[in-house]
PDB file of C-alpha atoms in Angstrom:
ATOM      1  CA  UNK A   1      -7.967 -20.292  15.334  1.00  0.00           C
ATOM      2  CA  UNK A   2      -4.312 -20.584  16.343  1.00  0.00           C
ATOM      3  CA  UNK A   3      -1.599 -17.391  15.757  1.00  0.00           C
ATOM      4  CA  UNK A   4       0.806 -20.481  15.252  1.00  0.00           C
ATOM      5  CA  UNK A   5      -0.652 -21.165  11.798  1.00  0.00           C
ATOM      6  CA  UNK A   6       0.344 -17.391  10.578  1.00  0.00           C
ATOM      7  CA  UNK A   7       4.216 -17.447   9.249  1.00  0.00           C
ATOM      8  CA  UNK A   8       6.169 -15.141  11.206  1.00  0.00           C
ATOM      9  CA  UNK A   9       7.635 -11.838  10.126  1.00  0.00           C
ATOM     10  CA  UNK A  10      10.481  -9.366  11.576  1.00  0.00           C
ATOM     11  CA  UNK A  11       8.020  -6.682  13.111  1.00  0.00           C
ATOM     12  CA  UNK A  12      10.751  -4.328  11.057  1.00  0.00           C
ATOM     13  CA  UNK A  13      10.092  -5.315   8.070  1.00  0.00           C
ATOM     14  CA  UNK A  14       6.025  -4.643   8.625  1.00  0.00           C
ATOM     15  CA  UNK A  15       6.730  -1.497   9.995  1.00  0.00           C
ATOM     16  CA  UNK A  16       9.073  -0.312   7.056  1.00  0.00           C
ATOM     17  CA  UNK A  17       6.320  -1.775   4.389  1.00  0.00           C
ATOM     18  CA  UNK A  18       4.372  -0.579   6.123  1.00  0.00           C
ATOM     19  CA  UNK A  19       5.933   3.244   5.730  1.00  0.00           C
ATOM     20  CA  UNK A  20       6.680   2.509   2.311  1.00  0.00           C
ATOM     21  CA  UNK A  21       3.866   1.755   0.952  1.00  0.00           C
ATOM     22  CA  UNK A  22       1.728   4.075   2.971  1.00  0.00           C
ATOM     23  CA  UNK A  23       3.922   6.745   1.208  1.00  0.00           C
ATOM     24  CA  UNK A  24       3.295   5.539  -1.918  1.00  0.00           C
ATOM     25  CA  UNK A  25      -0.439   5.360  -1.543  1.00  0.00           C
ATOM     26  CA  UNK A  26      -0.337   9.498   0.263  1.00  0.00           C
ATOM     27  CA  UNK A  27       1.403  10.302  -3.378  1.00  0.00           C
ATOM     28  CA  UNK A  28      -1.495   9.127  -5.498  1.00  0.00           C
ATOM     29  CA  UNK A  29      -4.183  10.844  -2.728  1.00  0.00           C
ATOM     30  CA  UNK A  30      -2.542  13.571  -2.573  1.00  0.00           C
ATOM     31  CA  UNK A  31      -5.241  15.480  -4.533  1.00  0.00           C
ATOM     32  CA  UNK A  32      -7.393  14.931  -1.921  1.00  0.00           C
ATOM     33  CA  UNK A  33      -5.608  16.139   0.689  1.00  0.00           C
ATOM     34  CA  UNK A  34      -4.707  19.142  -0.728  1.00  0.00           C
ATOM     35  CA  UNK A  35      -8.077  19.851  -1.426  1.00  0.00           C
ATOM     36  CA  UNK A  36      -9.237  19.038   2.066  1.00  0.00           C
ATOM     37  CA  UNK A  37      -6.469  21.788   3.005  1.00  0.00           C
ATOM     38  CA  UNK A  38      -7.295  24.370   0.901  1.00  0.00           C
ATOM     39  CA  UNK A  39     -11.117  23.944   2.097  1.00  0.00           C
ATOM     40  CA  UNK A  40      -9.304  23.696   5.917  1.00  0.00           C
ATOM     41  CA  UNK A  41      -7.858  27.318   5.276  1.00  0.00           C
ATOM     42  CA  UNK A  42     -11.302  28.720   4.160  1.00  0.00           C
ATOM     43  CA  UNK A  43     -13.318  27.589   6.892  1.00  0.00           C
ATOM     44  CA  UNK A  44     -14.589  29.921   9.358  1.00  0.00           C
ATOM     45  CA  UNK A  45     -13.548  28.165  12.423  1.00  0.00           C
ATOM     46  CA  UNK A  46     -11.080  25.300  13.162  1.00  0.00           C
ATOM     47  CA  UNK A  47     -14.147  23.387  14.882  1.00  0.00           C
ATOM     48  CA  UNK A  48     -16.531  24.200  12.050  1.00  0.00           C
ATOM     49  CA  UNK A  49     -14.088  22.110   9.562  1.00  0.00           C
ATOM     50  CA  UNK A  50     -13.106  19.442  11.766  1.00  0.00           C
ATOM     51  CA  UNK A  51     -17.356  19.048  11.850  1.00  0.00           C
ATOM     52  CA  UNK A  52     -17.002  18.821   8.302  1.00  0.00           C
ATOM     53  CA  UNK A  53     -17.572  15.970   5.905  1.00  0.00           C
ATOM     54  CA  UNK A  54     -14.030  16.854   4.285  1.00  0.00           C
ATOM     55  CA  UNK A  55     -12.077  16.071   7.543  1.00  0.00           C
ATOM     56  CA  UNK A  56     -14.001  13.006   8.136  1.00  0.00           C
ATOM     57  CA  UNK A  57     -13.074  11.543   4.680  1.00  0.00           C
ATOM     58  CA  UNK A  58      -9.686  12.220   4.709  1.00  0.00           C
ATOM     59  CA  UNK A  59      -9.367  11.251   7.849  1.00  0.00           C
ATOM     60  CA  UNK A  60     -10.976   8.071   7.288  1.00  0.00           C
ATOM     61  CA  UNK A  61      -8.517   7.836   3.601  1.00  0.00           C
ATOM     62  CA  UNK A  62      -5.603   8.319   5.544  1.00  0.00           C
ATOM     63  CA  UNK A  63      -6.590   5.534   8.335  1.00  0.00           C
ATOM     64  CA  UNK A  64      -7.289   2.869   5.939  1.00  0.00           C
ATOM     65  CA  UNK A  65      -4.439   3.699   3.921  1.00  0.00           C
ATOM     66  CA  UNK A  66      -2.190   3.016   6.912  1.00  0.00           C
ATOM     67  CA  UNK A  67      -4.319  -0.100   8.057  1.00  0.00           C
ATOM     68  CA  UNK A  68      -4.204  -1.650   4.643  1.00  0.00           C
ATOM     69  CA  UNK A  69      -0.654  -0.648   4.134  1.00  0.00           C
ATOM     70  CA  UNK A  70       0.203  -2.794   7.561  1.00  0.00           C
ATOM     71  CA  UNK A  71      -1.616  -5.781   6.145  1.00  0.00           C
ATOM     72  CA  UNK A  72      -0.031  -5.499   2.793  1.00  0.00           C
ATOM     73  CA  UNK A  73       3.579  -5.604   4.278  1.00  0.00           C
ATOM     74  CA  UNK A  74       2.332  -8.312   6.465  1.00  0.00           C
ATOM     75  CA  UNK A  75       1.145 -10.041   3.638  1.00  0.00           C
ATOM     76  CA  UNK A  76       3.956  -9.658   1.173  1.00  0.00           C
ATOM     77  CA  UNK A  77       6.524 -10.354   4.128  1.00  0.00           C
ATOM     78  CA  UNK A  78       4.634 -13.958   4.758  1.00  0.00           C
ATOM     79  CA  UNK A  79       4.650 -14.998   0.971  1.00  0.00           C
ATOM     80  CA  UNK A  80       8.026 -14.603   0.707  1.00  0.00           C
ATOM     81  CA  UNK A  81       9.081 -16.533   3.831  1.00  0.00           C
ATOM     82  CA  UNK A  82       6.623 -19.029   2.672  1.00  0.00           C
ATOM     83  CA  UNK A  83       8.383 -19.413  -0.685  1.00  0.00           C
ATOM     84  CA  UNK A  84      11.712 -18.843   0.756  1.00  0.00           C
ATOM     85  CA  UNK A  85      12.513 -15.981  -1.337  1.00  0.00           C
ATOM     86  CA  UNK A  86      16.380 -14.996  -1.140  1.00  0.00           C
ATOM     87  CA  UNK A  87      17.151 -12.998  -4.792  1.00  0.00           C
ATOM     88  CA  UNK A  88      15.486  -9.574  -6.290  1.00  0.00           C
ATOM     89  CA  UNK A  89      14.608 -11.300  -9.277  1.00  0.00           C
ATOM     90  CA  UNK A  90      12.611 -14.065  -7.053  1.00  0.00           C
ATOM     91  CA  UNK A  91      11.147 -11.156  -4.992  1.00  0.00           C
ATOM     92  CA  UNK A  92      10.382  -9.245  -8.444  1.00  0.00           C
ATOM     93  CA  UNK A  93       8.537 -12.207  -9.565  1.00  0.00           C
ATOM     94  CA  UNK A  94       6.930 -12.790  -6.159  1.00  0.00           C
ATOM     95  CA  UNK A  95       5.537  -9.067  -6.576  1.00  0.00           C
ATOM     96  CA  UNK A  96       4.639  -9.912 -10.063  1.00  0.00           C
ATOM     97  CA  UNK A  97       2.172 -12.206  -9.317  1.00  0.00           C
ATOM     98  CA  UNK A  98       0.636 -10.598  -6.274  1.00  0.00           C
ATOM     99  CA  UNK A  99      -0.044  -7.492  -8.536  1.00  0.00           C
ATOM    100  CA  UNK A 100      -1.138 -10.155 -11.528  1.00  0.00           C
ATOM    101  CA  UNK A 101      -3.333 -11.758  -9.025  1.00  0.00           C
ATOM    102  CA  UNK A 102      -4.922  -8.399  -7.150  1.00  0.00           C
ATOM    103  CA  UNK A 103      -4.478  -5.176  -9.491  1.00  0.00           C
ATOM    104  CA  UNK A 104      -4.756  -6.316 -12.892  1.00  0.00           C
ATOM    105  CA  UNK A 105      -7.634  -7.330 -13.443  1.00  0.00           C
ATOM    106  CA  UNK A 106      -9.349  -4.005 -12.153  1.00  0.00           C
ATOM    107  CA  UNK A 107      -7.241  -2.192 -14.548  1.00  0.00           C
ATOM    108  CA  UNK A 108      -7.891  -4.385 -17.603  1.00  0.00           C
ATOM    109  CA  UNK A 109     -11.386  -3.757 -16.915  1.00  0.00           C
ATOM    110  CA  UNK A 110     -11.067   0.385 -16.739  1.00  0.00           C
ATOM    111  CA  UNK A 111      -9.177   0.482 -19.918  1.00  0.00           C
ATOM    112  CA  UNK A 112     -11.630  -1.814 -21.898  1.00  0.00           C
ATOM    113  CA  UNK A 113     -14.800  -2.746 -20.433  1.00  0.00           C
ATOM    114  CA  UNK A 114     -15.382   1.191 -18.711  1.00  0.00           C
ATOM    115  CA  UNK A 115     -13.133   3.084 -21.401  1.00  0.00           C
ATOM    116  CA  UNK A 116     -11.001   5.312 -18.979  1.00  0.00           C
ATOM    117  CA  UNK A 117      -8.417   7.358 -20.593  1.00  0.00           C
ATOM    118  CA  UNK A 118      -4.776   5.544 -20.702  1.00  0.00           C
ATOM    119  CA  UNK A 119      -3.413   8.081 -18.326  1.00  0.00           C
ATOM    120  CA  UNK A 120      -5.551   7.785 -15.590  1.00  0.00           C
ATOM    121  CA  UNK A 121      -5.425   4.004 -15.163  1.00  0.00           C
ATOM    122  CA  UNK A 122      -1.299   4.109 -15.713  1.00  0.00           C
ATOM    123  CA  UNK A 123      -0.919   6.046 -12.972  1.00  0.00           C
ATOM    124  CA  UNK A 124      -2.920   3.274 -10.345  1.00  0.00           C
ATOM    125  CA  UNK A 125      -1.173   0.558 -12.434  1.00  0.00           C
ATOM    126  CA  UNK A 126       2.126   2.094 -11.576  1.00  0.00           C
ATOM    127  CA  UNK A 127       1.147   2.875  -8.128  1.00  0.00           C
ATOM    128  CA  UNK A 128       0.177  -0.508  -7.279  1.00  0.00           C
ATOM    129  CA  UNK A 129       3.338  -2.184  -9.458  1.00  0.00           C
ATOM    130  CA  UNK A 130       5.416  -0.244  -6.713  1.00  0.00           C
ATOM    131  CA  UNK A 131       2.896  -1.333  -4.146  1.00  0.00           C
ATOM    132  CA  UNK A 132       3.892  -4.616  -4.881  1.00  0.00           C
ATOM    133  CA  UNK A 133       6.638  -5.191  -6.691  1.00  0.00           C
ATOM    134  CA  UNK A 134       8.357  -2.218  -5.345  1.00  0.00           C
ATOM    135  CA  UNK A 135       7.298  -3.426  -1.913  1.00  0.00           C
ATOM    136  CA  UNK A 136       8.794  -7.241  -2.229  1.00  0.00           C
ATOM    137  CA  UNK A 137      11.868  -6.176  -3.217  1.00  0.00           C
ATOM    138  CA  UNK A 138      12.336  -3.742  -0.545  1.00  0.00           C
ATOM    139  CA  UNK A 139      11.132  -6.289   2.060  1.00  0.00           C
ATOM    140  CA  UNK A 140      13.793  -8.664   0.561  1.00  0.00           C
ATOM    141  CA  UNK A 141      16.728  -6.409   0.558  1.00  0.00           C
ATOM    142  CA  UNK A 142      15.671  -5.222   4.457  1.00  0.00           C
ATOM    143  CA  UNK A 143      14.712  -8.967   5.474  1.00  0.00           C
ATOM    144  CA  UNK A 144      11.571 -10.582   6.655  1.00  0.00           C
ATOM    145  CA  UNK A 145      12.823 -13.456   8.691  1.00  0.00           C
ATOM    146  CA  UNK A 146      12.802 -13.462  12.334  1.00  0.00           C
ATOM    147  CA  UNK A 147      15.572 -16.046  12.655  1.00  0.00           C
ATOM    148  CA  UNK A 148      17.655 -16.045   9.600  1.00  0.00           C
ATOM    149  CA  UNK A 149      19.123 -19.500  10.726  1.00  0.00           C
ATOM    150  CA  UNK A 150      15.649 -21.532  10.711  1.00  0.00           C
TER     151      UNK A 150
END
């Protein structure tokens, strides 16, 4: 397979989304990694918790986070050169869709088919709306094209 075929995108803008949306995604784990510090402050020994199955799944949280972030921004950066995107509202819908397409069926299915209370799925919903809606806007007003002229 070819690298040609894959749209190009400013390396800013990817490392940006990819900051922004990693932040939004420590917000919602934060539970866990306060958790994982409290349980880091109890431990005996600094070697006996980094040994521990706590470290090792944050660790691992925090590393996919990051990864998945960098693919997101890709992503999102790629769909709208692909459309040609230029206006908020464009990159709103754009955003729209991707979370239509991705996040909302997962959360139609916790609030009726599991039955998880309201509060629990709104804050994921919201979480991924800024993931993606949030985040196509944001790549918009930074730019995503690497030569604004082509």
């Amino acid at each position: 397979m070819s690298l040609h075929y894959l749209p190009a995108v400013k390396p800013s803008a990817i490392a940006l989304g990819t900051v922004f949306n990693h932040g939004i995604e420590l917000a919602v784990m934060t539970p866990l990694f306060g958790q994982t510090y409290q349980r880091a402050k109890a431990a005996n020994t600094k070697e006996d918790f980094i040994r521990s199955r706590e470290a090792s799944s944050a660790a691992v949280a925090w590393g996919t986070s990051l990864v998945g972030s960098a693919l997101q921004a890709y992503g999102v950066g790629a769909l709208i050169n692909a459309t040609g995107t230029l206006s908020y509202r464009g990159a709103a819908y754009l955003g729209a869709l991707v979370f239509a397409a991705t996040s909302a069926p997962t959360y139609l299915a916790q609030l009726f088919t599991e039955k998880r209370p309201v509060d629990t799925v709104a804050v994921g919903a919201t979480a991924k709306i800024l993931e993606t809606v949030g985040l196509s806007m944001f790549l918009t007003w930074w730019g995503t094209r690497t030569n604004p002229f082509h």
